[in-house]
Amino acid sequence: MTMANAAPDTTEAGPASGAGPSGSGPPGAGPPSRRRFGDRIGSVEVLAALLVLLVVFRGPLSTAISSPRLQTWTTVFVSVMVQAVPFLVFGVVLSAVIAVFVPRSFWARALPKHPALAVPVASAAGVVLPGCECGAVPIAGSLIRRGVTPAAALAFLLAAPAINPIVLASTAVAFPNNPEMVVARGLASIVVAMIMGWLWLRLGRADWIRLPHRPELDGMSRGRAFWAAVRHDVVHAGGFLVLGAMAAACINVLVPERWLQLVADNPFLSVLVLALLAVLLSICSEADAFVAASLSQFSLTSRLVFLVVGPMVDLKLVSMQAGVFGRRFAFRFAPATFAVAVVVAVAVGVVLL
């Protein structure tokens, strides 16, 4: 043990002792004035390089863009982005306001003391969080650290991204001819959240959760913390939105219509495929309704499954849960949530749609 602990000290001492006599400057001096080329490359340089490439290859690019398939891809991609971005930005800003300016202890005081009663109240409290699952994960972690029962915090985690006003409004805009989709999505989502909260009370174990900590906002003023939260959520949520819009456009262009129709004509297969697609696309809840609306080959029930599963179980959400709560939690909670979400969404879709 003594020799093992001494090894890192010897390794670190080598470069330091050789710095002085090597001629690169006296100890304590600043870094050499000559910088590597890579250190000078930033977003401005990358943008300038892209603009130069666009000018140089404008001929081939214009020919490629004129193809019907690429025009269809561009139309689908732009339409999804134009409709979804305002809801995404508005939701991220309001989520940052609530996360930074509303005291975390408020949630502990507002919930009932009895865990079984706290679960439905916490699920309904998701209405006041106009943000996506990216913001709900750290807030749910804060609730647990403040003494809120994990069952209520997890119910809030699942309900908030799916039943908040921004998500329901975007769903109404995406499905103007099917207002029942808004009711079905809200009802199915809150039922799933409550079931998972009660299941955690029954089967969950405290040692599955590693209590979260979010040090990047500690010590900041409220203004700086607000903008840090906005930048973080916009970068992460916006990036996944772009990938989701690109995937939706690719599905509409590259996948043969007869394949989609074959899957859509099979009720069981269509539900399973869209549920798995929601996990893989990892679209934020403010924008997923527009992607679901573009999948017009599928039934409303199948698309409802897509809308209920996505905000609760997707790749980015599972990875965030694993990072905040621990892998033991995520690898148990995510599959159970997926199964409950599919069953509840299908049941609600059969009744309401």
Short mmCIF file of C-alpha atoms in Angstrom, two decimals:
data_model
loop_
_atom_site.label_atom_id
_atom_site.label_comp_id
_atom_site.label_asym_id
_atom_site.label_seq_id
_atom_site.Cartn_x
_atom_site.Cartn_y
_atom_site.Cartn_z
CA MET A 1 0.00 0.00 0.00
CA THR A 2 2.84 2.40 0.84
CA MET A 3 4.64 1.80 -2.43
CA ALA A 4 1.40 2.08 -4.42
CA ASN A 5 0.60 5.41 -2.86
CA ALA A 6 4.11 6.69 -3.49
CA ALA A 7 4.06 5.89 -7.20
CA PRO A 8 1.78 8.77 -8.27
CA ASP A 9 3.98 11.25 -6.36
CA THR A 10 7.08 10.06 -8.20
CA THR A 11 5.34 10.22 -11.55
CA GLU A 12 4.10 13.73 -10.98
CA ALA A 13 7.49 14.92 -9.72
CA GLY A 14 9.27 13.97 -12.93
CA PRO A 15 7.88 16.65 -15.25
CA ALA A 16 8.12 19.28 -12.54
CA SER A 17 11.78 18.61 -11.81
CA GLY A 18 12.66 18.58 -15.48
CA ALA A 19 10.87 21.81 -16.26
CA GLY A 20 13.58 24.08 -14.93
CA PRO A 21 16.72 22.63 -16.47
CA SER A 22 15.08 21.75 -19.77
CA GLY A 23 15.40 25.35 -20.93
CA SER A 24 11.65 25.97 -21.24
CA GLY A 25 11.75 28.68 -18.57
CA PRO A 26 12.22 29.04 -14.88
CA PRO A 27 9.88 27.33 -12.47
CA GLY A 28 6.73 29.33 -11.83
CA ALA A 29 6.90 31.10 -15.19
CA GLY A 30 3.80 31.23 -17.34
CA PRO A 31 3.14 28.90 -20.27
CA PRO A 32 5.18 29.38 -23.43
CA SER A 33 3.95 32.18 -25.66
CA ARG A 34 3.71 29.88 -28.65
CA ARG A 35 0.36 28.05 -28.55
CA ARG A 36 -0.70 25.01 -30.44
CA PHE A 37 -2.91 25.52 -33.43
CA GLY A 38 -5.71 23.50 -31.85
CA ASP A 39 -5.93 25.87 -28.90
CA ARG A 40 -6.97 28.72 -31.21
CA ILE A 41 -9.88 26.88 -32.81
CA GLY A 42 -13.24 27.97 -31.45
CA SER A 43 -16.83 28.22 -32.60
CA VAL A 44 -16.11 31.33 -34.70
CA GLU A 45 -13.31 29.60 -36.58
CA VAL A 46 -15.47 26.52 -37.16
CA LEU A 47 -18.31 28.69 -38.48
CA ALA A 48 -15.92 30.54 -40.79
CA ALA A 49 -14.56 27.26 -42.13
CA LEU A 50 -18.08 25.99 -42.80
CA LEU A 51 -18.95 29.18 -44.67
CA VAL A 52 -15.84 28.84 -46.83
CA LEU A 53 -16.72 25.22 -47.60
CA LEU A 54 -20.26 26.25 -48.54
CA VAL A 55 -18.92 28.85 -50.96
CA VAL A 56 -16.38 26.46 -52.50
CA PHE A 57 -18.85 23.59 -52.94
CA ARG A 58 -21.95 25.66 -53.71
CA GLY A 59 -22.33 24.03 -57.12
CA PRO A 60 -22.53 20.39 -55.96
CA LEU A 61 -24.57 21.40 -52.94
CA SER A 62 -27.16 23.24 -55.03
CA THR A 63 -27.48 20.18 -57.28
CA ALA A 64 -27.92 17.89 -54.29
CA ILE A 65 -30.45 20.15 -52.62
CA SER A 66 -32.55 20.24 -55.77
CA SER A 67 -33.27 16.51 -55.50
CA PRO A 68 -36.89 15.77 -54.46
CA ARG A 69 -35.91 13.44 -51.63
CA LEU A 70 -33.60 15.99 -50.01
CA GLN A 71 -36.21 18.71 -50.43
CA THR A 72 -38.70 16.50 -48.62
CA TRP A 73 -36.16 15.84 -45.86
CA THR A 74 -35.46 19.56 -45.49
CA THR A 75 -39.17 20.39 -45.38
CA VAL A 76 -39.89 17.88 -42.63
CA PHE A 77 -36.82 18.88 -40.62
CA VAL A 78 -37.48 22.61 -40.82
CA SER A 79 -41.18 22.25 -40.07
CA VAL A 80 -40.45 20.24 -36.92
CA MET A 81 -37.80 22.70 -35.77
CA VAL A 82 -39.83 25.84 -36.47
CA GLN A 83 -42.83 24.54 -34.56
CA ALA A 84 -40.87 23.06 -31.65
CA VAL A 85 -38.11 25.59 -30.90
CA PRO A 86 -40.37 28.32 -29.40
CA PHE A 87 -41.91 25.83 -26.97
CA LEU A 88 -38.49 24.43 -26.12
CA VAL A 89 -36.93 27.82 -25.36
CA PHE A 90 -39.95 29.06 -23.43
CA GLY A 91 -40.08 25.88 -21.38
CA VAL A 92 -36.35 25.97 -20.60
CA VAL A 93 -36.52 29.61 -19.44
CA LEU A 94 -39.51 29.02 -17.17
CA SER A 95 -37.96 25.83 -15.83
CA ALA A 96 -34.79 27.77 -14.92
CA VAL A 97 -36.87 30.45 -13.19
CA ILE A 98 -38.60 27.86 -11.03
CA ALA A 99 -35.40 25.91 -10.33
CA VAL A 100 -33.40 29.00 -9.29
CA PHE A 101 -35.86 31.45 -7.75
CA VAL A 102 -38.36 29.11 -6.03
CA PRO A 103 -36.93 27.81 -2.72
CA ARG A 104 -36.36 24.08 -2.80
CA SER A 105 -37.83 23.72 0.68
CA PHE A 106 -41.17 24.90 -0.68
CA TRP A 107 -41.84 21.49 -2.19
CA ALA A 108 -41.18 19.68 1.09
CA ARG A 109 -43.64 21.96 2.91
CA ALA A 110 -46.28 21.68 0.19
CA LEU A 111 -46.48 17.87 0.10
CA PRO A 112 -48.47 15.75 2.58
CA LYS A 113 -46.45 13.95 5.23
CA HIS A 114 -47.96 10.54 4.43
CA PRO A 115 -45.97 9.01 1.52
CA ALA A 116 -48.99 7.39 -0.15
CA LEU A 117 -50.81 10.73 -0.25
CA ALA A 118 -47.70 12.64 -1.30
CA VAL A 119 -47.43 10.61 -4.53
CA PRO A 120 -50.60 11.91 -6.28
CA VAL A 121 -50.00 15.43 -4.99
CA ALA A 122 -46.44 15.39 -6.34
CA SER A 123 -47.70 14.02 -9.66
CA ALA A 124 -50.21 16.84 -9.98
CA ALA A 125 -47.51 19.34 -8.95
CA GLY A 126 -45.79 18.57 -12.23
CA VAL A 127 -48.22 21.01 -13.82
CA VAL A 128 -46.25 23.93 -12.36
CA LEU A 129 -42.92 22.89 -13.92
CA PRO A 130 -42.95 24.09 -17.56
CA GLY A 131 -39.82 22.26 -18.57
CA CYS A 132 -38.55 19.03 -20.01
CA GLU A 133 -37.11 15.98 -18.34
CA CYS A 134 -33.65 17.58 -18.48
CA GLY A 135 -34.72 19.98 -15.74
CA ALA A 136 -36.93 17.55 -13.84
CA VAL A 137 -34.09 15.16 -12.99
CA PRO A 138 -31.96 17.60 -10.94
CA ILE A 139 -35.08 19.06 -9.30
CA ALA A 140 -36.26 15.59 -8.26
CA GLY A 141 -32.81 15.00 -6.81
CA SER A 142 -33.07 18.25 -4.86
CA LEU A 143 -36.44 17.17 -3.49
CA ILE A 144 -34.96 13.94 -2.15
CA ARG A 145 -32.09 15.82 -0.54
CA ARG A 146 -34.60 18.15 1.11
CA GLY A 147 -36.32 15.22 2.79
CA VAL A 148 -39.15 14.55 0.34
CA THR A 149 -40.00 10.86 0.17
CA PRO A 150 -38.37 9.31 -2.94
CA ALA A 151 -41.72 7.95 -4.13
CA ALA A 152 -43.16 11.48 -4.36
CA ALA A 153 -40.01 12.89 -5.95
CA LEU A 154 -39.99 10.13 -8.59
CA ALA A 155 -43.68 10.67 -9.33
CA PHE A 156 -42.90 14.35 -9.84
CA LEU A 157 -39.95 13.41 -12.05
CA LEU A 158 -42.18 11.40 -14.37
CA ALA A 159 -45.21 13.69 -14.40
CA ALA A 160 -43.56 17.10 -14.75
CA PRO A 161 -42.19 16.70 -18.30
CA ALA A 162 -45.51 15.32 -19.60
CA ILE A 163 -48.35 17.28 -18.01
CA ASN A 164 -46.97 20.81 -17.72
CA PRO A 165 -48.76 23.59 -19.65
CA ILE A 166 -46.03 24.00 -22.27
CA VAL A 167 -46.13 20.34 -23.25
CA LEU A 168 -49.92 20.18 -23.33
CA ALA A 169 -50.08 23.40 -25.38
CA SER A 170 -47.53 22.06 -27.87
CA THR A 171 -49.55 18.84 -28.14
CA ALA A 172 -52.68 20.86 -28.91
CA VAL A 173 -50.81 22.79 -31.61
CA ALA A 174 -49.35 19.61 -33.12
CA PHE A 175 -52.75 17.86 -33.17
CA PRO A 176 -55.23 20.66 -33.99
CA ASN A 177 -57.84 18.21 -35.30
CA ASN A 178 -57.52 15.80 -32.36
CA PRO A 179 -57.98 17.71 -29.09
CA GLU A 180 -58.60 14.41 -27.33
CA MET A 181 -54.86 13.73 -27.65
CA VAL A 182 -54.18 16.45 -25.08
CA VAL A 183 -56.56 14.88 -22.55
CA ALA A 184 -55.30 11.37 -23.26
CA ARG A 185 -51.65 12.38 -22.89
CA GLY A 186 -52.21 14.23 -19.63
CA LEU A 187 -54.33 11.48 -18.12
CA ALA A 188 -52.07 8.59 -19.14
CA SER A 189 -48.94 10.39 -17.97
CA ILE A 190 -50.23 11.27 -14.52
CA VAL A 191 -51.57 7.72 -14.04
CA VAL A 192 -48.16 6.25 -14.92
CA ALA A 193 -46.44 8.67 -12.53
CA MET A 194 -48.72 7.72 -9.65
CA ILE A 195 -48.40 3.98 -10.33
CA MET A 196 -44.60 4.19 -10.37
CA GLY A 197 -44.59 6.24 -7.17
CA TRP A 198 -46.75 3.69 -5.37
CA LEU A 199 -44.67 0.83 -6.80
CA TRP A 200 -41.57 2.48 -5.34
CA LEU A 201 -43.27 2.66 -1.95
CA ARG A 202 -44.00 -1.05 -2.20
CA LEU A 203 -40.85 -2.43 -3.84
CA GLY A 204 -38.22 0.31 -3.84
CA ARG A 205 -35.13 0.27 -1.66
CA ALA A 206 -33.32 3.31 -0.31
CA ASP A 207 -29.87 1.91 -1.14
CA TRP A 208 -30.74 1.91 -4.86
CA ILE A 209 -30.59 5.71 -4.88
CA ARG A 210 -27.32 7.61 -4.64
CA LEU A 211 -28.29 11.01 -3.31
CA PRO A 212 -27.60 13.63 -5.97
CA HIS A 213 -25.49 16.73 -5.78
CA ARG A 214 -25.27 19.48 -8.36
CA PRO A 215 -22.21 21.55 -7.47
CA GLU A 216 -21.98 23.54 -10.70
CA LEU A 217 -24.59 26.05 -9.46
CA ASP A 218 -23.38 26.22 -5.87
CA GLY A 219 -22.02 29.60 -4.81
CA MET A 220 -23.45 31.42 -7.84
CA SER A 221 -25.69 34.43 -7.63
CA ARG A 222 -29.27 33.86 -8.68
CA GLY A 223 -28.73 35.67 -11.97
CA ARG A 224 -25.65 33.66 -12.90
CA ALA A 225 -27.28 30.41 -11.79
CA PHE A 226 -30.33 31.22 -13.91
CA TRP A 227 -28.32 31.81 -17.08
CA ALA A 228 -26.14 28.79 -16.38
CA ALA A 229 -29.25 26.61 -16.08
CA VAL A 230 -30.71 28.11 -19.28
CA ARG A 231 -27.50 27.58 -21.26
CA HIS A 232 -27.13 24.02 -20.00
CA ASP A 233 -30.71 23.01 -20.80
CA VAL A 234 -30.81 24.77 -24.18
CA VAL A 235 -27.56 23.15 -25.32
CA HIS A 236 -28.57 19.67 -24.20
CA ALA A 237 -32.27 19.81 -25.04
CA GLY A 238 -31.67 21.68 -28.31
CA GLY A 239 -29.08 19.18 -29.44
CA PHE A 240 -31.39 16.24 -28.85
CA LEU A 241 -34.20 18.14 -30.57
CA VAL A 242 -32.07 18.59 -33.69
CA LEU A 243 -31.19 14.89 -33.68
CA GLY A 244 -34.84 13.98 -33.21
CA ALA A 245 -35.97 16.24 -36.05
CA MET A 246 -33.27 14.77 -38.30
CA ALA A 247 -34.35 11.25 -37.38
CA ALA A 248 -37.99 12.07 -38.08
CA ALA A 249 -37.04 13.52 -41.45
CA CYS A 250 -34.93 10.46 -42.26
CA ILE A 251 -37.79 8.15 -41.33
CA ASN A 252 -40.12 10.02 -43.65
CA VAL A 253 -37.64 9.98 -46.55
CA LEU A 254 -35.51 6.83 -46.24
CA VAL A 255 -37.95 4.29 -44.85
CA PRO A 256 -40.18 2.99 -47.65
CA GLU A 257 -43.80 3.95 -47.30
CA ARG A 258 -44.89 0.32 -47.57
CA TRP A 259 -42.69 -0.59 -44.58
CA LEU A 260 -44.22 2.10 -42.40
CA GLN A 261 -47.67 1.14 -43.57
CA LEU A 262 -46.97 -2.52 -42.85
CA VAL A 263 -45.93 -1.68 -39.28
CA ALA A 264 -48.77 0.82 -38.85
CA ASP A 265 -51.37 -1.74 -39.97
CA ASN A 266 -50.34 -4.11 -37.18
CA PRO A 267 -51.73 -2.70 -33.89
CA PHE A 268 -49.36 -4.59 -31.62
CA LEU A 269 -46.28 -3.99 -33.75
CA SER A 270 -47.04 -0.28 -34.24
CA VAL A 271 -47.31 0.28 -30.48
CA LEU A 272 -44.04 -1.55 -29.80
CA VAL A 273 -42.15 0.19 -32.61
CA LEU A 274 -43.20 3.70 -31.61
CA ALA A 275 -42.48 2.97 -27.94
CA LEU A 276 -38.94 1.89 -28.83
CA LEU A 277 -38.61 4.83 -31.22
CA ALA A 278 -39.47 7.22 -28.40
CA VAL A 279 -36.65 5.72 -26.32
CA LEU A 280 -34.12 5.96 -29.14
CA LEU A 281 -34.96 9.45 -30.45
CA SER A 282 -34.71 11.06 -26.98
CA ILE A 283 -36.73 14.13 -27.95
CA CYS A 284 -37.60 16.68 -25.29
CA SER A 285 -41.22 16.69 -24.23
CA GLU A 286 -41.84 20.23 -25.52
CA ALA A 287 -41.07 19.04 -29.05
CA ASP A 288 -42.02 15.36 -29.29
CA ALA A 289 -45.65 16.10 -30.21
CA PHE A 290 -44.57 17.60 -33.52
CA VAL A 291 -42.50 14.52 -34.35
CA ALA A 292 -45.43 12.29 -33.40
CA ALA A 293 -47.76 14.34 -35.59
CA SER A 294 -45.42 13.81 -38.56
CA LEU A 295 -45.81 10.02 -38.19
CA SER A 296 -49.26 10.17 -39.72
CA GLN A 297 -49.18 6.55 -40.90
CA PHE A 298 -49.66 5.33 -37.33
CA SER A 299 -52.83 5.29 -35.28
CA LEU A 300 -53.53 7.86 -32.58
CA THR A 301 -53.11 5.20 -29.91
CA SER A 302 -49.65 4.27 -31.19
CA ARG A 303 -48.65 7.92 -31.25
CA LEU A 304 -50.04 8.37 -27.75
CA VAL A 305 -47.71 5.59 -26.60
CA PHE A 306 -44.86 7.53 -28.23
CA LEU A 307 -45.85 10.69 -26.32
CA VAL A 308 -46.25 8.95 -22.96
CA VAL A 309 -43.09 6.81 -23.10
CA GLY A 310 -40.74 9.49 -24.46
CA PRO A 311 -40.72 11.97 -21.54
CA MET A 312 -40.37 9.12 -19.03
CA VAL A 313 -37.94 6.67 -20.65
CA ASP A 314 -35.42 7.68 -23.29
CA LEU A 315 -31.69 7.34 -23.74
CA LYS A 316 -30.74 10.77 -22.43
CA LEU A 317 -33.13 10.50 -19.48
CA VAL A 318 -31.83 7.06 -18.46
CA SER A 319 -28.26 8.34 -18.68
CA MET A 320 -29.16 11.40 -16.58
CA GLN A 321 -30.90 9.21 -14.00
CA ALA A 322 -27.87 6.95 -13.84
CA GLY A 323 -25.62 9.94 -13.30
CA VAL A 324 -27.81 11.59 -10.67
CA PHE A 325 -29.35 8.65 -8.82
CA GLY A 326 -26.95 5.84 -9.70
CA ARG A 327 -26.94 2.97 -12.15
CA ARG A 328 -28.58 0.54 -9.73
CA PHE A 329 -31.60 2.82 -9.68
CA ALA A 330 -31.75 3.60 -13.41
CA PHE A 331 -31.43 -0.01 -14.57
CA ARG A 332 -34.40 -1.00 -12.41
CA PHE A 333 -36.59 2.07 -12.67
CA ALA A 334 -36.40 2.64 -16.44
CA PRO A 335 -37.60 -0.83 -17.62
CA ALA A 336 -40.44 -0.83 -15.10
CA THR A 337 -41.51 2.64 -16.20
CA PHE A 338 -41.38 1.60 -19.86
CA ALA A 339 -43.67 -1.37 -19.29
CA VAL A 340 -46.18 0.58 -17.18
CA ALA A 341 -46.20 3.51 -19.63
CA VAL A 342 -46.96 1.27 -22.62
CA VAL A 343 -49.78 -0.56 -20.87
CA VAL A 344 -51.41 2.58 -19.47
CA ALA A 345 -51.08 4.53 -22.73
CA VAL A 346 -52.68 1.71 -24.73
CA ALA A 347 -55.54 1.44 -22.22
CA VAL A 348 -56.18 5.20 -22.26
CA GLY A 349 -55.92 5.29 -26.06
CA VAL A 350 -58.46 2.52 -26.46
CA VAL A 351 -60.94 4.38 -24.22
CA LEU A 352 -60.43 7.97 -25.37
CA LEU A 353 -59.12 7.70 -28.91
#
